[in-house]
Amino acid sequence: MSVHFLSRIRRVTHTFSPTEQVLFWIFSIALLWSLVGVVVDASSKIMVPIPRPGGEFTEGIVGYPRFINPLFALSAADRDMTALVYSGLLAYEPDGTLIPDLAQSYTISADKLQYTFTLKPDITFHDGTPITADDILFTIQRAKDPAIKSPKRANWEGVTVEKRSDRDIVFSLRQPFPAFLENTTLGILPSHLWKPIDPEQFIFSDLNILPVGSGSYRIDAISRDQSGRPRTYTLKSYDAYALGMPYIKTLTLSFYANEESLLTALSAGDIDAVNAITPTEARALSVSNTTLAIKHVPLPRIFSVFFNQNKNAGLFANKEVRVALNNIIDRDAIIEKVFSGYATPVDSPLPPNVRLKVDASVTASSSPLWTIDQAKQSLEKAGWKKNKDGIYEKTVKKQKHLLQFSLSVPSVPELKATAELLAAMWQSIGADVTLKFFDPNDFSQNVLRPREYEALLFGEIVGRDIDLFAFWHSSQRNDPGLNIALYTNIKADKLLSEARTIDNPTDRLIRYTKFEDEIKKDIPAIFLYSPDFIYIIDTKVGGVSLGRITTPAERFLGIRDWYTDTDRVWESLQKIGNRTIGAPWRQLIENIRQ
């Protein structure tokens, strides 16, 4: 207010009585306060929150990392750390889109045999060393080296790598393979640190525990327990990350021996997120803790019952038996009782999140749920009759066949519970089912690979880039093939062979949908469910999108967009803070705050 304005007020109020002067100032202050409130309220309505660099986030993980290395990572702890520390030529977005990461661009030759990548300029590892084509070449060469014994070796068989310049590198394939680009998400090793290490010594290097990568986060500190195992890793956001500096500045991963200690830490507030817990515990947390968000998405893993007609041909060769066993299954009941709702029912070998929306002529239909009476009537119509023991039997060419078989199951809690429900459902229609449980460590060698089962409850990991050839083509019926239903269908073989050579995703899915129709006609297996990936995270963390993930570590695909701190800006300026601006914007905000 100006001096002139205040003097005028004094002259006016000088004529007021003391009581009138008090009332005047009370009303004036009230009016001013109301005006301030109106302005604040108006601002709050036209200003919006945006993520701000900073903050801390702690996640608990069951298990301990041993190989924070893209060539060796197998355990959940290894994969989680590797996903944060390393980056590749390309990267997946949460929605499944492939985008350039270390690469600036890439081209594919007309014959689909050459992939040429150009690196972004000025990209560096966490220690500041520039990333060049030499690092790409070195990483792939080590992945292919038999002495390294990397699980990634098979992905690079038949692929040659050539450096054209410091920023250009070429991959050459023997034959077209549309899924090849997924291989280029492999994390890149810094050759200046790893090159002096003999391949035979790779697995023993301290760099597996003290890694240097080029990913969204860099190692800042490690704490260890009394036995020397890493207890926590403290990571800091990498401001030179090729896809932009993450919002959350400090990320801590804490490691626990089991689920019990993990949940204790969560209840105590020591950690903000967990993922390796049972569906039952997730359901309980969703009810008891309002500060936690329960996020879940289907994994591309199909759990099914596979029939081995070579072991019980007299029974499983009868289609009416396979139809009855399939249509009596109440998938929703299994999902609710075993998974507390955290799973998705399936009735085909295609994961639920890749369903194709095309013309109905190429879209498979769902299997009906029969009542017990409907199942019995179907069997009796086909000549099956109950014997004195209440088990259905049928005589074919003077040979008696019983509706009797064994179901082999890896002895893990969810599969055991599922098997018991399946057996009860089948027994209700006159089947005699024996459950055989096997140690998971011995299951593959003693049951799966030699095909020593009549019926088998097992899960298949389909993966991000759908390729069902290994699971269903007739050439894969014998070990090491994965056609564990021993399925044979000439039309299906043709569709599977075509699908794996087609670049266009829609055309590929059309083939798979037609293949799905063949499967539903033949019923070589009973498809049950896809389990959900369950992620429990504090509601203070924003920007979390799980999207399409194939492994738990892929929850971190979009971590650069997660945030705990916010600022408020005019809505018209909100776009200035979008990730499209990238690291410079986030770094500018951080510098201003400091």
Coordinates of C-alpha atoms in Angstrom, one line a residue, residues 84-331:
L84 CA 18.9 -50.9 -12.7
V85 CA 22.7 -50.7 -13.3
Y86 CA 23.0 -51.8 -16.9
S87 CA 21.5 -50.6 -20.2
G88 CA 21.5 -52.0 -23.7
L89 CA 21.3 -50.7 -27.3
L90 CA 17.5 -50.8 -27.1
A91 CA 15.2 -50.8 -24.1
Y92 CA 11.6 -51.8 -23.5
E93 CA 9.0 -49.4 -22.3
P94 CA 6.4 -50.7 -19.8
D95 CA 3.9 -51.0 -22.6
G96 CA 6.2 -53.4 -24.5
T97 CA 7.4 -50.9 -27.1
L98 CA 11.1 -51.1 -28.0
I99 CA 12.9 -47.8 -28.0
P100 CA 16.6 -46.7 -28.6
D101 CA 18.6 -46.6 -25.4
L102 CA 22.3 -46.4 -26.0
A103 CA 21.6 -46.5 -29.7
Q104 CA 20.6 -43.4 -31.5
S105 CA 19.1 -45.3 -34.4
Y106 CA 19.2 -48.6 -36.3
T107 CA 18.4 -50.0 -39.7
I108 CA 17.5 -53.4 -41.0
S109 CA 18.5 -54.7 -44.4
A110 CA 15.9 -55.6 -47.0
D111 CA 16.7 -59.3 -46.5
K112 CA 16.3 -59.0 -42.7
L113 CA 19.9 -60.4 -42.2
Q114 CA 21.8 -57.3 -41.2
Y115 CA 21.0 -54.9 -38.3
T116 CA 23.1 -51.7 -38.2
F117 CA 23.2 -49.7 -35.0
T118 CA 24.6 -46.2 -34.5
L119 CA 25.3 -45.1 -30.9
K120 CA 24.3 -41.9 -29.3
P121 CA 27.1 -39.3 -29.0
D122 CA 28.5 -38.5 -25.6
I123 CA 27.1 -41.6 -23.7
T124 CA 29.2 -42.8 -20.8
F125 CA 29.5 -45.5 -18.2
H126 CA 29.0 -44.7 -14.6
D127 CA 32.7 -44.0 -14.2
G128 CA 32.6 -41.4 -16.9
T129 CA 34.3 -43.6 -19.6
P130 CA 32.8 -43.1 -23.1
I131 CA 30.8 -46.0 -24.5
T132 CA 31.9 -47.0 -28.0
A133 CA 31.3 -49.8 -30.4
D134 CA 34.2 -51.6 -28.8
D135 CA 32.1 -52.2 -25.7
I136 CA 29.2 -53.6 -27.7
L137 CA 31.6 -55.9 -29.6
F138 CA 33.3 -57.0 -26.5
T139 CA 30.0 -57.8 -24.6
I140 CA 28.6 -59.9 -27.5
Q141 CA 31.9 -61.7 -28.0
R142 CA 32.0 -62.7 -24.3
A143 CA 28.3 -63.7 -24.4
K144 CA 29.2 -66.1 -27.2
D145 CA 32.4 -67.4 -25.6
P146 CA 31.9 -71.0 -24.4
A147 CA 34.4 -70.4 -21.6
I148 CA 32.1 -67.8 -20.0
K149 CA 29.2 -70.3 -20.0
S150 CA 26.7 -67.4 -20.2
P151 CA 22.9 -68.3 -20.2
K152 CA 22.7 -65.7 -22.9
R153 CA 24.9 -67.6 -25.3
A154 CA 22.1 -69.3 -27.2
N155 CA 20.6 -65.9 -28.1
W156 CA 23.7 -65.1 -30.1
E157 CA 24.4 -68.3 -31.9
G158 CA 24.6 -67.8 -35.6
V159 CA 25.1 -64.0 -35.2
T160 CA 28.3 -62.3 -36.2
V161 CA 29.3 -58.8 -35.0
E162 CA 31.4 -56.2 -36.8
K163 CA 32.5 -52.8 -35.7
R164 CA 32.3 -50.2 -38.5
S165 CA 33.4 -47.2 -36.5
D166 CA 33.5 -46.0 -32.9
R167 CA 29.7 -45.4 -33.1
D168 CA 28.6 -48.0 -35.7
I169 CA 28.2 -51.7 -35.3
V170 CA 26.6 -54.4 -37.5
F171 CA 25.0 -57.7 -36.5
S172 CA 24.7 -60.3 -39.3
L173 CA 22.3 -63.2 -39.1
R174 CA 22.3 -66.5 -41.0
Q175 CA 18.5 -66.4 -41.5
P176 CA 15.8 -63.9 -40.7
F177 CA 14.6 -63.9 -37.1
P178 CA 12.0 -61.2 -36.2
A179 CA 12.6 -61.5 -32.5
F180 CA 16.3 -60.6 -32.8
L181 CA 15.8 -57.0 -31.6
E182 CA 15.0 -58.3 -28.2
N183 CA 18.5 -59.6 -27.9
T184 CA 19.8 -56.0 -28.2
T185 CA 18.4 -55.1 -24.8
L186 CA 21.3 -57.0 -23.3
G187 CA 23.2 -54.8 -20.8
I188 CA 26.6 -53.6 -22.1
L189 CA 29.8 -54.3 -20.2
P190 CA 32.6 -51.7 -19.9
S191 CA 35.4 -53.4 -21.9
H192 CA 38.0 -51.2 -20.3
L193 CA 37.3 -52.9 -16.9
W194 CA 36.5 -56.4 -18.1
K195 CA 38.9 -56.9 -20.9
P196 CA 42.0 -57.6 -18.6
I197 CA 40.0 -60.5 -17.0
D198 CA 40.4 -64.0 -18.5
P199 CA 37.1 -65.5 -19.6
E200 CA 37.6 -68.4 -17.2
Q201 CA 37.8 -65.9 -14.3
F202 CA 34.8 -63.8 -15.3
I203 CA 32.5 -65.5 -12.8
F204 CA 34.9 -64.8 -9.9
S205 CA 35.5 -61.1 -10.6
D206 CA 34.6 -58.5 -8.0
L207 CA 32.9 -56.6 -10.8
N208 CA 30.0 -59.0 -10.4
I209 CA 29.3 -57.5 -7.0
L210 CA 30.7 -54.0 -7.6
P211 CA 29.3 -53.4 -11.1
V212 CA 29.9 -50.4 -13.4
G213 CA 27.2 -50.0 -16.1
S214 CA 25.4 -47.2 -17.9
G215 CA 21.9 -47.7 -16.6
S216 CA 19.5 -45.4 -14.8
Y217 CA 21.2 -46.0 -11.4
R218 CA 24.8 -46.3 -10.3
I219 CA 26.2 -48.0 -7.2
D220 CA 26.9 -45.5 -4.4
A221 CA 27.4 -47.7 -1.3
I222 CA 27.1 -51.3 0.0
S223 CA 26.5 -52.7 3.4
R224 CA 27.2 -56.3 4.3
D225 CA 26.1 -58.7 7.0
Q226 CA 28.5 -60.6 9.2
S227 CA 29.0 -63.4 6.6
G228 CA 30.0 -60.8 4.0
R229 CA 26.9 -61.0 1.9
P230 CA 25.5 -57.7 0.6
R231 CA 22.7 -56.6 2.9
T232 CA 21.8 -53.3 1.1
Y233 CA 22.8 -51.5 -2.0
T234 CA 22.4 -47.8 -2.1
L235 CA 22.1 -46.5 -5.7
K236 CA 22.1 -42.9 -7.0
S237 CA 20.3 -41.7 -10.1
Y238 CA 22.7 -41.4 -13.0
D239 CA 22.4 -37.9 -14.4
A240 CA 24.0 -38.9 -17.7
Y241 CA 21.7 -41.9 -18.3
A242 CA 20.9 -42.1 -22.1
L243 CA 17.1 -42.0 -21.5
G244 CA 17.1 -39.2 -19.0
M245 CA 17.9 -38.9 -15.3
P246 CA 15.4 -40.6 -13.1
Y247 CA 13.3 -38.5 -10.7
I248 CA 14.0 -40.5 -7.5
K249 CA 17.5 -39.6 -6.4
T250 CA 18.3 -42.4 -3.9
L251 CA 17.2 -46.0 -4.4
T252 CA 18.1 -48.6 -1.8
L253 CA 17.6 -52.3 -2.3
S254 CA 17.5 -54.4 0.9
F255 CA 17.9 -58.1 0.8
Y256 CA 16.2 -60.7 3.1
A257 CA 16.5 -64.4 3.6
N258 CA 12.8 -65.2 3.3
E259 CA 9.3 -63.9 2.9
E260 CA 8.7 -63.7 6.7
S261 CA 11.6 -61.3 7.3
L262 CA 10.6 -59.3 4.2
L263 CA 7.0 -58.8 5.5
T264 CA 8.4 -57.9 9.0
A265 CA 10.5 -55.2 7.4
L266 CA 7.5 -53.9 5.4
S267 CA 5.3 -53.8 8.5
A268 CA 8.0 -51.9 10.4
G269 CA 8.2 -49.3 7.7
D270 CA 11.8 -50.2 6.9
I271 CA 11.0 -50.7 3.2
D272 CA 8.5 -49.2 0.7
A273 CA 7.9 -52.0 -1.7
V274 CA 8.0 -55.8 -2.1
N275 CA 7.2 -58.3 -4.8
A276 CA 8.1 -61.8 -3.8
I277 CA 5.1 -62.6 -1.6
T278 CA 2.3 -65.1 -1.9
P279 CA -1.2 -64.1 -3.2
T280 CA -2.6 -64.8 0.2
E281 CA -0.3 -62.3 1.9
A282 CA -1.0 -59.8 -0.8
R283 CA -4.8 -60.1 -0.2
A284 CA -4.2 -59.7 3.6
L285 CA -2.1 -56.5 3.0
S286 CA -4.7 -55.0 0.7
V287 CA -7.2 -55.2 3.6
S288 CA -5.0 -54.2 6.5
N289 CA -2.7 -51.5 5.2
T290 CA -4.2 -48.4 3.4
T291 CA -0.8 -46.8 2.8
L292 CA 0.2 -49.6 0.3
A293 CA -0.9 -50.0 -3.3
I294 CA -1.4 -53.5 -4.6
K295 CA -0.4 -53.5 -8.3
H296 CA -0.7 -56.7 -10.4
V297 CA -0.5 -57.7 -14.1
P298 CA -0.7 -61.1 -15.8
L299 CA 2.7 -62.7 -16.6
P300 CA 3.1 -64.4 -20.0
R301 CA 3.2 -67.8 -18.3
I302 CA 0.6 -70.4 -19.1
F303 CA 0.0 -73.2 -16.6
S304 CA -1.7 -76.2 -18.1
V305 CA -2.4 -79.9 -17.8
F306 CA -0.6 -81.7 -20.6
F307 CA -1.8 -85.2 -21.8
N308 CA 0.8 -87.8 -22.8
Q309 CA -1.0 -90.1 -25.2
N310 CA 2.1 -92.3 -25.4
K311 CA 1.7 -93.3 -21.8
N312 CA -2.0 -93.7 -21.7
A313 CA -3.2 -93.9 -25.3
G314 CA -6.2 -96.0 -24.5
L315 CA -7.6 -93.1 -22.4
F316 CA -6.3 -89.9 -23.8
A317 CA -6.8 -90.8 -27.4
N318 CA -10.5 -90.5 -26.8
K319 CA -11.4 -86.9 -27.6
E320 CA -14.6 -87.1 -25.5
V321 CA -12.5 -87.7 -22.4
R322 CA -10.3 -84.7 -23.1
V323 CA -13.3 -82.6 -23.7
A324 CA -15.0 -83.7 -20.5
L325 CA -11.9 -83.2 -18.4
N326 CA -11.4 -79.7 -19.9
N327 CA -15.0 -78.5 -19.7
I328 CA -15.6 -79.5 -16.1
I329 CA -12.7 -77.3 -14.9
D330 CA -13.8 -74.2 -12.9
R331 CA -10.9 -71.9 -13.5

